[in-house]
Short mmCIF file of C-alpha atoms in Angstrom, two decimals:
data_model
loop_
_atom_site.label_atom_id
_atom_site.label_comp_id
_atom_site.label_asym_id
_atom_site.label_seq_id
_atom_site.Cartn_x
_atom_site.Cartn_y
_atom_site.Cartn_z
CA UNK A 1 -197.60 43.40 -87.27
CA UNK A 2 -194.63 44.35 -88.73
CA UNK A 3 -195.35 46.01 -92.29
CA UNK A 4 -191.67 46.70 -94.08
CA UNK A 5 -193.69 48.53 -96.85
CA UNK A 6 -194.48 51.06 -94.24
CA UNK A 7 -190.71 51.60 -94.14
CA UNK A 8 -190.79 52.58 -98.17
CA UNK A 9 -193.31 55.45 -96.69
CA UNK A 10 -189.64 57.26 -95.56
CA UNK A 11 -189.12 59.82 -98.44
CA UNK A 12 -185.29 58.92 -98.03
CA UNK A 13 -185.72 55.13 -98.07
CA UNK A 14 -187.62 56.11 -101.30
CA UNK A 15 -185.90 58.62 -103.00
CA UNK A 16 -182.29 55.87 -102.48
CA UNK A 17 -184.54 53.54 -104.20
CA UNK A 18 -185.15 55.53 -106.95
CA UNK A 19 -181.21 56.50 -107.54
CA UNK A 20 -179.95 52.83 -106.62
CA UNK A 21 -182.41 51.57 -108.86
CA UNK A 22 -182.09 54.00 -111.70
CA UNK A 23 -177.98 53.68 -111.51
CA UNK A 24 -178.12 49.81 -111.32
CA UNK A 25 -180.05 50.03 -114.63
CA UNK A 26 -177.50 52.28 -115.94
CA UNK A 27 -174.64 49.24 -115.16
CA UNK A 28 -176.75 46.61 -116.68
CA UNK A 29 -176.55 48.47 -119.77
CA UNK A 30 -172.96 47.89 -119.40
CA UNK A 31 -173.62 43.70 -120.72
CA UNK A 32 -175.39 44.90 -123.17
CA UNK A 33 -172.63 47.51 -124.99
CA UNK A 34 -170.39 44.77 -124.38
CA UNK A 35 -172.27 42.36 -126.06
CA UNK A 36 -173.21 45.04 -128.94
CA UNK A 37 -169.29 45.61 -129.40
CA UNK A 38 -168.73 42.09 -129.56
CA UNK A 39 -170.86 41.16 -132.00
CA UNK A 40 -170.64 43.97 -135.00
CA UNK A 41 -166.72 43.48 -134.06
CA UNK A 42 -166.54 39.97 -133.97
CA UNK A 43 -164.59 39.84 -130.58
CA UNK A 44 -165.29 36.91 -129.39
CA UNK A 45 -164.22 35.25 -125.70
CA UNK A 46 -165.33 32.04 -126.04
CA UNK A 47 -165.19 29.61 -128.78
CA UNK A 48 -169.14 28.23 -128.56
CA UNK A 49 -169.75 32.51 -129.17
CA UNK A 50 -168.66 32.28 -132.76
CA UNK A 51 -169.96 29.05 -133.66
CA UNK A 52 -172.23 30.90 -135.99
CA UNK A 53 -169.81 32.92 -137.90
CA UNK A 54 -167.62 29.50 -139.19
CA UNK A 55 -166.33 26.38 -137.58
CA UNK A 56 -163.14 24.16 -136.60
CA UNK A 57 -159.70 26.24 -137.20
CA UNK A 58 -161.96 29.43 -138.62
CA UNK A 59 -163.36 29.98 -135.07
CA UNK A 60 -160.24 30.72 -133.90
CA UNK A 61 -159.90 34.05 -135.74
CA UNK A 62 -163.09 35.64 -133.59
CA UNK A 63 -161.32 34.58 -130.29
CA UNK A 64 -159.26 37.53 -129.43
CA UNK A 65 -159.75 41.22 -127.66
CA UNK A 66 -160.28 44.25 -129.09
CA UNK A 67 -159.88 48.01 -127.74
CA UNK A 68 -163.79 49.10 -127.68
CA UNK A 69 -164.62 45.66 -126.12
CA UNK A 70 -161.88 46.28 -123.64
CA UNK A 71 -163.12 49.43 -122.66
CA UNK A 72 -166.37 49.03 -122.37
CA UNK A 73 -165.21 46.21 -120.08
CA UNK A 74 -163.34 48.62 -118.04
CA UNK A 75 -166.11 50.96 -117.73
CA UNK A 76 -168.26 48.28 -116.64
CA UNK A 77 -165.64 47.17 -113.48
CA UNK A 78 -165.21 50.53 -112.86
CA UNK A 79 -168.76 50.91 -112.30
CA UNK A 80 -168.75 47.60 -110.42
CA UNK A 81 -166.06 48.98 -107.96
CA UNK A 82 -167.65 52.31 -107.39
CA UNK A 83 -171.21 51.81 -107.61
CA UNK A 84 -171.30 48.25 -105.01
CA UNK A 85 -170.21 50.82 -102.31
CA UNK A 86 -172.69 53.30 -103.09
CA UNK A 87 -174.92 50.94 -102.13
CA UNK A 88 -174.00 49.39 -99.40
CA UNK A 89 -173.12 52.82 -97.86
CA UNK A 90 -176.54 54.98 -99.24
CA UNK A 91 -178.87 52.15 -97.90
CA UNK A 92 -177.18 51.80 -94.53
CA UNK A 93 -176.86 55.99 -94.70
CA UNK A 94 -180.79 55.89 -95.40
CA UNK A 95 -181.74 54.08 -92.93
CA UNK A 96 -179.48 56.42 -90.13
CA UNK A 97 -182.04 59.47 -90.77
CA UNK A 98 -180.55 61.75 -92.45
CA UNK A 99 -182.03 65.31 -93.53
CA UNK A 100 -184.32 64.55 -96.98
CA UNK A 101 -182.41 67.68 -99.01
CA UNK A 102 -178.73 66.38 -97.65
CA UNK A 103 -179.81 63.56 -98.66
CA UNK A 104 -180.83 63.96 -102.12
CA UNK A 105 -178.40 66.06 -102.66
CA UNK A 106 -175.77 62.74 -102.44
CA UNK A 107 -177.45 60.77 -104.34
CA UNK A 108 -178.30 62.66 -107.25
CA UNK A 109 -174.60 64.33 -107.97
CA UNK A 110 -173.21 60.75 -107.53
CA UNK A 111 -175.87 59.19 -110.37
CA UNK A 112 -174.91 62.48 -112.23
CA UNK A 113 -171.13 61.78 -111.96
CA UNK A 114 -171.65 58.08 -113.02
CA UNK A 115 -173.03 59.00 -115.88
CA UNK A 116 -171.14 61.03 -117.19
CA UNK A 117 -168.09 59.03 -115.64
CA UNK A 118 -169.46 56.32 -118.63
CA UNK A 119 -169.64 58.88 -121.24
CA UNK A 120 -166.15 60.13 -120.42
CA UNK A 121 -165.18 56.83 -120.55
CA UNK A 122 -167.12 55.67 -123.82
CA UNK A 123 -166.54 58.39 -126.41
CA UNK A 124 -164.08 59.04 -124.99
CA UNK A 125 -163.74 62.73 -123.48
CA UNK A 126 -159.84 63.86 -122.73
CA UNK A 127 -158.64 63.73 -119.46
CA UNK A 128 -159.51 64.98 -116.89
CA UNK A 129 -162.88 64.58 -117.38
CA UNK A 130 -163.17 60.78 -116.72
CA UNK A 131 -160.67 61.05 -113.56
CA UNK A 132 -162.73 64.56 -112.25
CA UNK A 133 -166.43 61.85 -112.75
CA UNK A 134 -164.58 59.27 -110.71
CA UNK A 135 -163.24 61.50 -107.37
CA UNK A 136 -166.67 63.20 -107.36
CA UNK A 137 -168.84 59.60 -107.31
CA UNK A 138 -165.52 58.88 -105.13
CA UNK A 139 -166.37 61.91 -102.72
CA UNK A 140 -170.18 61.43 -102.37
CA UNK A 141 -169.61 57.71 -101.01
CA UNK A 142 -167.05 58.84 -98.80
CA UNK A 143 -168.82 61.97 -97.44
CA UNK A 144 -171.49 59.12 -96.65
CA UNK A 145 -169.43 56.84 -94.98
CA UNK A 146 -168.21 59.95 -92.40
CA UNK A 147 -171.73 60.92 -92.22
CA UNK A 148 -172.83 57.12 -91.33
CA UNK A 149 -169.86 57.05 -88.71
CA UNK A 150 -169.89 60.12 -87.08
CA UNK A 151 -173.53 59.40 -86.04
CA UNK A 152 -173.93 55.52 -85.67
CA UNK A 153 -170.31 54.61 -84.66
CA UNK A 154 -170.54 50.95 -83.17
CA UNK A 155 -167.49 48.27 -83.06
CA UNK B 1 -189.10 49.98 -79.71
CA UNK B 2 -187.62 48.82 -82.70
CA UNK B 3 -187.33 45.34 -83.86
CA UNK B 4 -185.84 44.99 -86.76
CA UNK B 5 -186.54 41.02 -86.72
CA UNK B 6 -189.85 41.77 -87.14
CA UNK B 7 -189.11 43.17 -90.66
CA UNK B 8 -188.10 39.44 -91.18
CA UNK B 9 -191.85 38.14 -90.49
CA UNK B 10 -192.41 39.15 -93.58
CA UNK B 11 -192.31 36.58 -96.33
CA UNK B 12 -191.31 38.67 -99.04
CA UNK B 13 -188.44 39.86 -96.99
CA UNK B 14 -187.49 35.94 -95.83
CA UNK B 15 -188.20 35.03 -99.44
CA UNK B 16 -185.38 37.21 -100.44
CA UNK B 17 -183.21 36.78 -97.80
CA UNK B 18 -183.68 32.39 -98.79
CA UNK B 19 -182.77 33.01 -102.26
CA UNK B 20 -180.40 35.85 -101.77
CA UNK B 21 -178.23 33.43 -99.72
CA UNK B 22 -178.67 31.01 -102.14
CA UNK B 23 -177.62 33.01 -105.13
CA UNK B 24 -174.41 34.12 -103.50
CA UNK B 25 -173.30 31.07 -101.97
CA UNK B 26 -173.31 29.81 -105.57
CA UNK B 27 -171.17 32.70 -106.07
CA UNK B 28 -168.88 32.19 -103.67
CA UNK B 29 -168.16 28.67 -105.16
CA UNK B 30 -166.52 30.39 -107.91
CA UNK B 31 -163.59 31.14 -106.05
CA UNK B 32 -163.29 27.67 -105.28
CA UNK B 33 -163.84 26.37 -108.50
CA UNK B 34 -160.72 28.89 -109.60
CA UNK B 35 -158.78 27.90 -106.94
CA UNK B 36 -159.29 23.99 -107.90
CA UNK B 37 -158.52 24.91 -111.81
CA UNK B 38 -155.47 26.85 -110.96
CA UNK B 39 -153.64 24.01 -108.51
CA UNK B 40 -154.86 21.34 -111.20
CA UNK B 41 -153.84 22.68 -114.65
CA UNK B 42 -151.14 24.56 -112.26
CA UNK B 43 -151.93 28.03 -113.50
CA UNK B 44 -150.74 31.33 -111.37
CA UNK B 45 -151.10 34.55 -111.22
CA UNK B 46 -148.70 35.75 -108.44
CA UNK B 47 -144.79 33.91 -107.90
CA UNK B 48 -145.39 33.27 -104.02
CA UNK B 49 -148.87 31.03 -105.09
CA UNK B 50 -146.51 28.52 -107.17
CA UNK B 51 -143.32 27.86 -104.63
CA UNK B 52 -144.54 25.15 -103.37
CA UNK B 53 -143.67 24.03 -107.19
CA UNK B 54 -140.13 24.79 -107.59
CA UNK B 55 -138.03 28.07 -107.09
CA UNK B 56 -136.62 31.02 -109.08
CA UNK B 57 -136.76 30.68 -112.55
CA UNK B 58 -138.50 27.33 -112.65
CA UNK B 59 -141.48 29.77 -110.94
CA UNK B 60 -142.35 31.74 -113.93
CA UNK B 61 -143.57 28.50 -115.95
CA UNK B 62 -146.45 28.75 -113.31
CA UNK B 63 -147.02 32.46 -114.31
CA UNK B 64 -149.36 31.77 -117.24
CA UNK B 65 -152.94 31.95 -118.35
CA UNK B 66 -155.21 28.96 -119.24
CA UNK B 67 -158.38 28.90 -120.64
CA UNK B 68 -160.52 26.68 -118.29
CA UNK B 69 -159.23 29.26 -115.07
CA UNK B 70 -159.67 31.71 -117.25
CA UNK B 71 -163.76 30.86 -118.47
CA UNK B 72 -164.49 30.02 -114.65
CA UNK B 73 -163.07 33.63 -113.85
CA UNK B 74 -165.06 34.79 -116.77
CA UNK B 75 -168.14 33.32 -115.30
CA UNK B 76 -167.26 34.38 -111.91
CA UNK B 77 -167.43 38.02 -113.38
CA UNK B 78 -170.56 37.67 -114.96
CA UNK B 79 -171.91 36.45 -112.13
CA UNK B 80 -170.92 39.54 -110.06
CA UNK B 81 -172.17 41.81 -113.17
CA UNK B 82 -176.02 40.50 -112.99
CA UNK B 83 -175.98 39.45 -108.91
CA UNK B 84 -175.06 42.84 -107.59
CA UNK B 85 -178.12 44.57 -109.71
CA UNK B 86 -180.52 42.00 -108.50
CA UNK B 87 -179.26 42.24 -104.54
CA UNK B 88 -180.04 45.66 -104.60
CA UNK B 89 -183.16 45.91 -106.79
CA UNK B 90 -184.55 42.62 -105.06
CA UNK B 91 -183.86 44.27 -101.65
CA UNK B 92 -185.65 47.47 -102.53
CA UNK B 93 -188.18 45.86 -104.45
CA UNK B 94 -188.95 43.36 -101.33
CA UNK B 95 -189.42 46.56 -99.09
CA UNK B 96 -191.57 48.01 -101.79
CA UNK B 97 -195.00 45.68 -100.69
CA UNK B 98 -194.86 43.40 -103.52
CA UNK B 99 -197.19 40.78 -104.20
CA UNK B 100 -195.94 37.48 -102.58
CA UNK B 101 -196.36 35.26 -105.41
CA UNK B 102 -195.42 37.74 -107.86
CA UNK B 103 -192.33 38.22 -105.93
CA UNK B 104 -191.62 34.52 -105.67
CA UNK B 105 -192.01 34.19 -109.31
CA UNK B 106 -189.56 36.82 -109.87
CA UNK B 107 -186.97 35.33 -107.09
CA UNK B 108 -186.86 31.93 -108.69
CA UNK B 109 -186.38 32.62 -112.39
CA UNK B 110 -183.68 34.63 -111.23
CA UNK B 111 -181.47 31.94 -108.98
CA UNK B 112 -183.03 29.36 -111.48
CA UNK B 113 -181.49 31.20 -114.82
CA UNK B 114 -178.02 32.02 -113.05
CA UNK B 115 -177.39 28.71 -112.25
CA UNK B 116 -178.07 27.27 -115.42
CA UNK B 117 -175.91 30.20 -116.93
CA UNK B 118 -172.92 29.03 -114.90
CA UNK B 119 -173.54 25.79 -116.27
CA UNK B 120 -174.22 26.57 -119.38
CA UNK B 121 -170.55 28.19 -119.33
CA UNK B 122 -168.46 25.52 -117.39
CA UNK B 123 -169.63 22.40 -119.36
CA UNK B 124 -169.69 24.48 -121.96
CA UNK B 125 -173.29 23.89 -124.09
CA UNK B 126 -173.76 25.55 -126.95
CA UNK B 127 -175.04 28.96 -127.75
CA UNK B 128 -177.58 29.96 -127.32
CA UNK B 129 -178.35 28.34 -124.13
CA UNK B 130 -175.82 30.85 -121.84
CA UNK B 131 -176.96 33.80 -123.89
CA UNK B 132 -180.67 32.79 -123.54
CA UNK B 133 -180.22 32.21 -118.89
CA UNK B 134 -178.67 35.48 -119.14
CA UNK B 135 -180.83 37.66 -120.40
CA UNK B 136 -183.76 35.68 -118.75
CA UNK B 137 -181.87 36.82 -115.40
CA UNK B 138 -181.59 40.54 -116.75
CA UNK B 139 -185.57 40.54 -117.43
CA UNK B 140 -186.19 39.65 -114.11
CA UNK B 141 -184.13 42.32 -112.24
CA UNK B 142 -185.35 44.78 -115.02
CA UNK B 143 -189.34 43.87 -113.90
CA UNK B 144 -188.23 44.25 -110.27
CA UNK B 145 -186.66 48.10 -111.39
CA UNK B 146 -190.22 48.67 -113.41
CA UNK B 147 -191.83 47.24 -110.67
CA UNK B 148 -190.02 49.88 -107.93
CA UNK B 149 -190.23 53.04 -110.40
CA UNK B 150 -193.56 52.50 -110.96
CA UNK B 151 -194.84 52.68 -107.59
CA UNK B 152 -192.00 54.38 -105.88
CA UNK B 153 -190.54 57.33 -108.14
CA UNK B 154 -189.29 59.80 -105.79
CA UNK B 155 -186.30 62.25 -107.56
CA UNK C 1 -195.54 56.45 -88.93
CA UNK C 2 -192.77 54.07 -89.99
CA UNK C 3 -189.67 55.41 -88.92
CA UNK C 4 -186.47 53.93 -90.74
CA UNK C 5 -183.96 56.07 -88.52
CA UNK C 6 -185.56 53.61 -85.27
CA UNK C 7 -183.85 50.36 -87.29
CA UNK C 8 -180.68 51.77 -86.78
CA UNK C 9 -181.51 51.81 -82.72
CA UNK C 10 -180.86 48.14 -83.13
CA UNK C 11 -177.43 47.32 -82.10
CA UNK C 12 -176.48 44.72 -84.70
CA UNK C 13 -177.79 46.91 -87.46
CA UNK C 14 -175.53 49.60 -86.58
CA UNK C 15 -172.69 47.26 -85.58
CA UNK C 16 -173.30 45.99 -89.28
CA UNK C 17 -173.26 49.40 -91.16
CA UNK C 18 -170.05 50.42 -89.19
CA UNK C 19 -168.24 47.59 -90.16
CA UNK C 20 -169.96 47.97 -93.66
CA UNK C 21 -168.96 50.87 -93.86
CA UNK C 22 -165.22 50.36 -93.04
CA UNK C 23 -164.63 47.28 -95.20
CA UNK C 24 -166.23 49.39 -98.27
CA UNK C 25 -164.05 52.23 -97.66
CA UNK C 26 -160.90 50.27 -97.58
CA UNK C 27 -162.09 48.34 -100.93
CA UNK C 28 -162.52 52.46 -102.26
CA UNK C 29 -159.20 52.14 -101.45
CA UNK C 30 -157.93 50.11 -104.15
CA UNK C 31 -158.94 52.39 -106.39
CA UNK C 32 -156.57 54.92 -105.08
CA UNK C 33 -153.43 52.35 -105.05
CA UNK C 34 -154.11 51.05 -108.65
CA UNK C 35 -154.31 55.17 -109.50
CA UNK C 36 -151.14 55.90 -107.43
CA UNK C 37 -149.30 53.06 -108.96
CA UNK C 38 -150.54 53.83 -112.49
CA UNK C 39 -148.74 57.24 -111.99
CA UNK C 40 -145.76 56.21 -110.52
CA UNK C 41 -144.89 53.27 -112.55
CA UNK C 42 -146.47 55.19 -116.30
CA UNK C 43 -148.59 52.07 -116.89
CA UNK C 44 -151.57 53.13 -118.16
CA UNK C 45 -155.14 51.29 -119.70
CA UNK C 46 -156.66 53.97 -122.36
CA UNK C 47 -154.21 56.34 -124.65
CA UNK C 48 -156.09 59.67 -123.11
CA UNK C 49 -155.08 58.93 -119.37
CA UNK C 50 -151.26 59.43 -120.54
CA UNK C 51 -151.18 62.17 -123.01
CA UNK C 52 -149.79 64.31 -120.70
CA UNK C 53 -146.38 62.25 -120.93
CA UNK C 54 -146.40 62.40 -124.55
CA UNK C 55 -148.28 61.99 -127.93
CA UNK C 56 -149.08 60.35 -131.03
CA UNK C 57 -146.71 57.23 -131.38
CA UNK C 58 -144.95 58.09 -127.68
CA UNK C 59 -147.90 57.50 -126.09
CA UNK C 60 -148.44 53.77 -127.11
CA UNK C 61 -145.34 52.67 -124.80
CA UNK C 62 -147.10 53.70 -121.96
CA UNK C 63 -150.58 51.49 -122.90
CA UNK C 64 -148.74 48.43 -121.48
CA UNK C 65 -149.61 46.07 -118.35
CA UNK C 66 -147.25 45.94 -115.17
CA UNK C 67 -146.99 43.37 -112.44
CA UNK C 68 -147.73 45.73 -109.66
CA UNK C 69 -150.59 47.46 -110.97
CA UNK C 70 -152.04 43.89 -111.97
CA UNK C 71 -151.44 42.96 -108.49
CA UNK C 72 -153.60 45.53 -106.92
CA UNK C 73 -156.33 45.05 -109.59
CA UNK C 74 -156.85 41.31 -108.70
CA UNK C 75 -156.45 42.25 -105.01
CA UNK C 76 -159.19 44.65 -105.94
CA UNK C 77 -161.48 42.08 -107.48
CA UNK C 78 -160.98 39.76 -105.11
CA UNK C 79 -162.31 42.02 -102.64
CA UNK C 80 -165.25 42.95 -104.74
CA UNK C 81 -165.97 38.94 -105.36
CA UNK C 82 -165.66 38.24 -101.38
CA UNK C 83 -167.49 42.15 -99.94
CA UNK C 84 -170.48 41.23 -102.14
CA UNK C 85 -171.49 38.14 -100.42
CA UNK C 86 -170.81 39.93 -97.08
CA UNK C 87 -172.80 42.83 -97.66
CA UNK C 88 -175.89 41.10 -98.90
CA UNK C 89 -175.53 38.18 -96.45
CA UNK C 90 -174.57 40.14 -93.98
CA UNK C 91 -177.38 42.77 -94.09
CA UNK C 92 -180.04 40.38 -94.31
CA UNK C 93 -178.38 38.15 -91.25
CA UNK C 94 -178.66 41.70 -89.15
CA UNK C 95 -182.01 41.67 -89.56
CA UNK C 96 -182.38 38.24 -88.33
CA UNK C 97 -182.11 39.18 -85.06
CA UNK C 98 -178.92 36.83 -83.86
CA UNK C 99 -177.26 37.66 -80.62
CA UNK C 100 -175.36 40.78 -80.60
CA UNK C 101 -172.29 39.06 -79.36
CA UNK C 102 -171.98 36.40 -82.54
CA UNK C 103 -172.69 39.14 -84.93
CA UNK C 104 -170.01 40.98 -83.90
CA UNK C 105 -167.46 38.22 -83.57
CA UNK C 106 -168.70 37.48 -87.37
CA UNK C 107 -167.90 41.02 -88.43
CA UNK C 108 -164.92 41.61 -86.44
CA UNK C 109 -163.05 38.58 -87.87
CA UNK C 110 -164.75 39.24 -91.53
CA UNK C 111 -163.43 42.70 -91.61
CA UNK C 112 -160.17 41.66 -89.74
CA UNK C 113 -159.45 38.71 -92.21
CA UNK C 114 -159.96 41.21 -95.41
CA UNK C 115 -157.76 43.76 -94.16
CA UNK C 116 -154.64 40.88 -94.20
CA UNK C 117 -155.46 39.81 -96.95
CA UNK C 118 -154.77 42.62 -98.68
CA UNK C 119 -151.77 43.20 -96.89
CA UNK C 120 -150.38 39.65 -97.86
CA UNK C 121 -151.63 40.19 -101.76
CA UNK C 122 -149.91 43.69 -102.04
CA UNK C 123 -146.36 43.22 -99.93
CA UNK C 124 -146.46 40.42 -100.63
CA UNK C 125 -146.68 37.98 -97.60
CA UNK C 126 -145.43 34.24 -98.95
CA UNK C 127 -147.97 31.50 -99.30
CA UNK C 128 -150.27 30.21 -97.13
CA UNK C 129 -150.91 33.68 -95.65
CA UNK C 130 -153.12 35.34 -98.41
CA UNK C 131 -154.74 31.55 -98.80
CA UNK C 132 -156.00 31.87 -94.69
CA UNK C 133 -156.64 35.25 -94.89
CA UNK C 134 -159.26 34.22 -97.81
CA UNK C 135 -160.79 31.21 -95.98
CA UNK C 136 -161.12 32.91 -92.78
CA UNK C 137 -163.42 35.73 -94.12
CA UNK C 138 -165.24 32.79 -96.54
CA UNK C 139 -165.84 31.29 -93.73
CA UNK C 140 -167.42 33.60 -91.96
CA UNK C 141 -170.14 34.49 -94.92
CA UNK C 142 -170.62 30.91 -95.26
CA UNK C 143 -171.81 30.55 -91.39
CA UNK C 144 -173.80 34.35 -90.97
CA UNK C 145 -175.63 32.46 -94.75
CA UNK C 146 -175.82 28.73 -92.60
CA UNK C 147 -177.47 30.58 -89.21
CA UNK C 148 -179.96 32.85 -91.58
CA UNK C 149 -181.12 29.80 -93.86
CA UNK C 150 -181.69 27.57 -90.49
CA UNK C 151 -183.58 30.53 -89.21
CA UNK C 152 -185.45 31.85 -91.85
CA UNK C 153 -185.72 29.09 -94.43
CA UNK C 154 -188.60 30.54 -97.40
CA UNK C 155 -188.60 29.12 -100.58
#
């Protein structure tokens, strides 16, 4: 009998679970700063949004962008971009076998760097923290992906 | 040796896999959905897409926003915001042993509240029905990340 | 004792991650063009990424939009919108246990099909070149999501 939660008995397996699932979390938040933004600034994208704050022409007024909306937004894409290939990468890097402390190592300075990447980008911090965040999430994937290749190369 | 279909006999697993597929094959029709907006309303974004239309300067008339592309792209987005979280939470979570019904439970709230959300956005209906299938999606793939952490916390 | 690192002894699993793997790293890749073209072109999103070209009132005419780096952004997303479905699709079709020599025609022409059609979005290639590139790797999702449903069908 195959018994896939046997496979969660890998400490690897279960330690990417724990980052993927913590830093997923961490990008959901994302909707919700968006929405928070949107509301106590009255930035509104769609017209059926404002319906509460006045009708016909008056609507009209709340449908436009604003900077903090707009950069939450681009926070949240940039997490989008960076964060899908973490995944996709760290499970299929999991699953290869490599060393625990290697390993953890990845994943927790790239759930670090995301983090603070957001804060960078949120506050906002001067340069170049935001752009030093990004190449060092940026680097962990990569150093992955060479990892992944150099051991299971298969086209 | 290892089979990895056997790691399919498992119905959580195939359950996931079903509605996985599912959920982004609804996705997917976004793109299509765009693509029909954009040639209908004749709405570009790049010069070479509109040629077909006229030439030189009569192009740029083509080069312009509208809102329907622009709330199917909007919804399109959203989509990708809330599906990525729940592919990788739901795939981690399936591995995790779950309960079968449980896990069924959470599986079809999810596909069942994201397609009412895109609905909700192309018809449009009225608030709060999109904001309401959102953040019924978001609960589940939250559950499924309390569900993980709880029995799999490994940092 | 489970043993993860014997999935990857499969041959369409590890077919899978290295094609994974390359079609994620040349989506990381966009992030790197948009960057570069930023720089070159002093187009920039948020007033702290260009205060090194100037301050206070100077630094608003570089918060402006450009056609190139818009180009690259929605060649970007588009890859983000059509990788997603391949990843998740994708990973659970590996695991389906189809014939090694279908899976890999799938991914070669997936990965293939992406890699023009970023080449036609960014040189730009005219019309219908970008349009085929698109379908070609849709349609390869939509057929690895067709063979795993007729499979594995659990709802």
């Amino acid at each position: 009998m195959a018994n896939p939660a046997k496979l969660m008995d890998n400490e690897v397996l279960m330690a990417f679970a724990s980052y993927a699932t913590i830093i997923l979390s961490k990008m959901m938040f994302m909707s919700i700063a968006t929405a928070f933004f949107r509301v106590t600034k009255k930035v509104f994208a769609n017209p059926e949004d404002c319906e509460s704050f006045g009708k016909g022409e008056n609507v009209k007024k709340f449908l436009r962008t604003d900077e903090s909306v707009e950069r939450v937004r681009r926070a949240h894409l940039n997490d989008l971009e960076n964060i899908v290939p973490f995944l996709g990468i760290g499970l299929l890097y999991s699953l290869s076998g490599p060393d625990l402390s290697t390993a953890l190592l990845h994943f927790r300075i790239f759930v670090g760097s995301r983090f603070y990447h957001t804060m960078a980008y949120l506050l906002p911090l001067p340069q170049p923290n935001r752009g030093l965040a990004f190449f060092v999430g940026y680097g962990v994937t990569l150093s992955m992906a060479y990892s992944l290749l150099r051991n299971r190369f298969y086209l």
